[in-house]
Coordinates of C-alpha atoms in Angstrom, one line a residue:
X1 CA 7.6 -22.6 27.8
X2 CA 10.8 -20.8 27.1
X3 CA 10.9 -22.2 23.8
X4 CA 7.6 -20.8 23.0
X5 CA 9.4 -17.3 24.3
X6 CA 12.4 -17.5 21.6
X7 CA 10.7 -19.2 18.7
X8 CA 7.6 -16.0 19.1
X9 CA 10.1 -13.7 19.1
X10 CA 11.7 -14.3 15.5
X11 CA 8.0 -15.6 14.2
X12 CA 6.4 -11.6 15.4
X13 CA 9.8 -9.8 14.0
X14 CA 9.0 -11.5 10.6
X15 CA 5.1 -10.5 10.7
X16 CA 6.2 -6.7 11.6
X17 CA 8.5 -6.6 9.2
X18 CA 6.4 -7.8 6.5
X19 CA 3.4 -5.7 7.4
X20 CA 5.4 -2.6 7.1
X21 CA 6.6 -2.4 3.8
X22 CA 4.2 -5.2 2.2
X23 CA 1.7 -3.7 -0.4
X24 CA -1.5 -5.7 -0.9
X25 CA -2.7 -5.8 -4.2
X26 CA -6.1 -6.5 -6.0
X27 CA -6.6 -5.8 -9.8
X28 CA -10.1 -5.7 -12.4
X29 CA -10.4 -5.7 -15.7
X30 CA -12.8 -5.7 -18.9
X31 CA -12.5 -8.9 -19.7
X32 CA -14.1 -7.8 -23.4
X33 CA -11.0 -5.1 -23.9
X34 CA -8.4 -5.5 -26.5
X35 CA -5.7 -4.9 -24.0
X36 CA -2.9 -5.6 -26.8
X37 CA -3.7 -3.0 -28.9
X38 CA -2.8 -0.1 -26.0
X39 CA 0.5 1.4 -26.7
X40 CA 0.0 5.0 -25.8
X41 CA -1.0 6.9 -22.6
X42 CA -1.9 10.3 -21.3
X43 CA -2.9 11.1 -17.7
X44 CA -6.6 12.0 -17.7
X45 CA -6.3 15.4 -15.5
X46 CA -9.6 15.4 -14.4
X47 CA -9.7 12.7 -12.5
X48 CA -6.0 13.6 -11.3
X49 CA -7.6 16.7 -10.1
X50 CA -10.1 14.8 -7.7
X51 CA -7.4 13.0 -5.9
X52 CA -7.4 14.2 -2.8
X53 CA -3.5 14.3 -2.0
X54 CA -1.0 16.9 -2.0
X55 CA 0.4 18.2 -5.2
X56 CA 3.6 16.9 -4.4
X57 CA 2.5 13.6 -3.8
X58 CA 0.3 13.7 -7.1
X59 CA 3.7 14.3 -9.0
X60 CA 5.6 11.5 -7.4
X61 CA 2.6 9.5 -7.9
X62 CA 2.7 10.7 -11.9
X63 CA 6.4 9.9 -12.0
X64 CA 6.2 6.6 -10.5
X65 CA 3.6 5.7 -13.0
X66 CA 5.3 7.2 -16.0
X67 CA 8.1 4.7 -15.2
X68 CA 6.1 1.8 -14.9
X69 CA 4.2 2.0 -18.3
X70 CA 7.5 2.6 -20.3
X71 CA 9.1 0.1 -18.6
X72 CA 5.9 -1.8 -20.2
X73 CA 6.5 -0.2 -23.7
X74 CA 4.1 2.7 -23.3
X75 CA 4.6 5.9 -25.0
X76 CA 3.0 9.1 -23.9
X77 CA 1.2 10.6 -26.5
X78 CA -1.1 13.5 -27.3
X79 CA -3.7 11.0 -28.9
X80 CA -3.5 8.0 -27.1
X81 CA -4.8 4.6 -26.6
X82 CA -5.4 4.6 -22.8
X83 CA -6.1 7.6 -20.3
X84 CA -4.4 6.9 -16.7
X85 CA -6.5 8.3 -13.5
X86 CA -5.6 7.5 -10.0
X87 CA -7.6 8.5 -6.3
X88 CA -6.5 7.9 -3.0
X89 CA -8.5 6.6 0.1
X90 CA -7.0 6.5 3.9
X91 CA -7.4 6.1 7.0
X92 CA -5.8 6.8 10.2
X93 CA -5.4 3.5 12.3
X94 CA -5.2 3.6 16.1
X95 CA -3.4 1.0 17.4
X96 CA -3.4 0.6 21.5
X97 CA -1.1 -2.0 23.5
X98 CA -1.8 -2.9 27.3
X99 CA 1.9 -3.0 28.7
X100 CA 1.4 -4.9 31.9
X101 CA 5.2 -5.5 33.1
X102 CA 3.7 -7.5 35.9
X103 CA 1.8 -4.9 36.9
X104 CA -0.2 -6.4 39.5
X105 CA -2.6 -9.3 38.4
X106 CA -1.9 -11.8 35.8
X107 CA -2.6 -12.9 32.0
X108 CA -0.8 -13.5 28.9
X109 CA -0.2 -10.6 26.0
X110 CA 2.7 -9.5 24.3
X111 CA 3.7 -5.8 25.1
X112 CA 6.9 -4.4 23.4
X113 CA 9.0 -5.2 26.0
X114 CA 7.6 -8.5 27.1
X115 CA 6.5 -11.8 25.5
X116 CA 4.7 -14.5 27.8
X117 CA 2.4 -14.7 30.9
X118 CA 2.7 -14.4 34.4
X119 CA 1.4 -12.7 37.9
X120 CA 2.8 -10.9 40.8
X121 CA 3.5 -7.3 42.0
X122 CA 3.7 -4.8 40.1
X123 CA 7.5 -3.5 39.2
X124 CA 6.3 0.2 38.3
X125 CA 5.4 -0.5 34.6
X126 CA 2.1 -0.6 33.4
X127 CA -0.7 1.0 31.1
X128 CA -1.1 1.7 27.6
X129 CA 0.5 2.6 24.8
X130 CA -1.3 4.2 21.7
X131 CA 0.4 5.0 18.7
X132 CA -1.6 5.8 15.1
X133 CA -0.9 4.8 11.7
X134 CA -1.8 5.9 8.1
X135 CA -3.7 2.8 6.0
X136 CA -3.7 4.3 2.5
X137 CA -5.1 3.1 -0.9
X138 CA -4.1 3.8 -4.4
X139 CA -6.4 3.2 -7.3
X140 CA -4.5 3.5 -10.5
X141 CA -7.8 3.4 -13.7
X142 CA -7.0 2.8 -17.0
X143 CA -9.4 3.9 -19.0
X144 CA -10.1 3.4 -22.8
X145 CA -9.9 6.7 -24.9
X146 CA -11.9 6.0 -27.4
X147 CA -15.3 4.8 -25.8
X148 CA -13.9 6.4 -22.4
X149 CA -15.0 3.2 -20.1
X150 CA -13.1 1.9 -17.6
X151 CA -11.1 -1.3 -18.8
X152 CA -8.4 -2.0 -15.9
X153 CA -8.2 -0.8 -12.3
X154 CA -5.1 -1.7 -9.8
X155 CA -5.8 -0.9 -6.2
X156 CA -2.7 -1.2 -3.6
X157 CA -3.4 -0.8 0.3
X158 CA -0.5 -0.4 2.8
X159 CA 0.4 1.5 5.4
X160 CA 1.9 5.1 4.5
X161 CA 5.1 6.1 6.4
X162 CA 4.3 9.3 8.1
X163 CA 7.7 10.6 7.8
X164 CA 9.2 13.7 7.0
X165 CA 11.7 12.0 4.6
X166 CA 11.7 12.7 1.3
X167 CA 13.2 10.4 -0.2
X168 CA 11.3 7.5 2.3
X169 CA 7.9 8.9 1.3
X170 CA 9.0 8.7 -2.9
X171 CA 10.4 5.1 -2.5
X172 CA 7.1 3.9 -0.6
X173 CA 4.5 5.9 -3.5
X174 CA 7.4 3.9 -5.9
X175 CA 6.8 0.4 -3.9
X176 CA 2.9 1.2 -4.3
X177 CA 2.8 1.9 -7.9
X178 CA 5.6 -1.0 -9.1
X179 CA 3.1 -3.5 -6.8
X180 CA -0.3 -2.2 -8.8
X181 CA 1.5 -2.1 -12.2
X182 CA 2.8 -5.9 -12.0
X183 CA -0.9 -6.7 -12.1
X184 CA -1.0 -4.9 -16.0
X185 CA -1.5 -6.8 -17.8
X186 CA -4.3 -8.9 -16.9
X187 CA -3.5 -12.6 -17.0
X188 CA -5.3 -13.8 -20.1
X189 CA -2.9 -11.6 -22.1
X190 CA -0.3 -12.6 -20.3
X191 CA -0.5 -16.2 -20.7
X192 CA -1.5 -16.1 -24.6

């Protein structure tokens, strides 16, 4: 039993550690588009506009974006190939923990504090804890200028820090974007 105690220690520091700064990622594309003949970009303002973020977020948002697709040999351009549109979902998540310290009757759980099972009296500790969390999506469209259809979309979900940290918030919307971009190209330019 007290090996299960130390090895699910290590094993549930791993799995919080990875949830909190891992971005899950999904991608779709037009499998008909001539992704290879995009060069050039432009942000596509009016769907900007919808995004219902803060205008400061939008612009790191924009930023972290504007890196990614040079880094991918995009130019901006007053003319171009591709428009760029993002939008934002979230959620608030309410997470609630029973913290029974061997506060009176019995059962297993894992509280912050405690890992394991047992019974007894109670030693004063006891109850819940509740603590809330931001799950938030980025969609980042590309969208063909000419014919104006949707031919990729990236969509990252992750928790959002709620932190008044600057420069925290800017590297997580930078984790989010990097994450959706390494989906662009789709995979059947990628492996030609």
């Amino acid at each position: 039993m007290k090996k299960l105690k130390i090895l699910a220690l290590p094993v549930f520091v791993l799995l919080f550690l990875s949830s909190c700064t891992s971005v899950r990622v999904l991608s779709d594309y037009d499998k008909n588009a001539d992704f290879g003949s995009y060069k050039s970009y432009a942000f596509y303002k009016t769907g900007i506009d919808k995004a219902q973020i803060s205008d400061l977020d939008k612009k790191r948002i924009l930023r972290a974006i504007e890196t990614e697709m040079s880094a991918k040999g995009f130019v901006k351009s007053e003319s171009p190939d591709i428009l760029v549109s993002i939008f934002t979902k979230e959620r608030e998540q309410v997470d609630v923990y029973n913290n029974y310290w061997g506060g009176g009757g019995f059962g297993w759980g894992w509280s912050p504090w405690y890992w394991g099972g047992g019974f007894g009296p109670g030693w004063g500790w006891g109850g819940n804890n509740v603590s809330t969390r931001t799950q938030g999506s980025l969609y980042i469209d590309l969208i063909d200028s000419k014919n104006k259809e949707l031919v990729w979309q990236g969509k990252g979900d992750g928790t959002l820090n709620n932190t008044k940290n600057i420069e925290k918030k800017e590297m997580r919307i930078k984790e989010f974007v990097a994450e959706i971009m390494t989906q662009y190209p789709p995979e059947i330019i990628q492996s030609k």
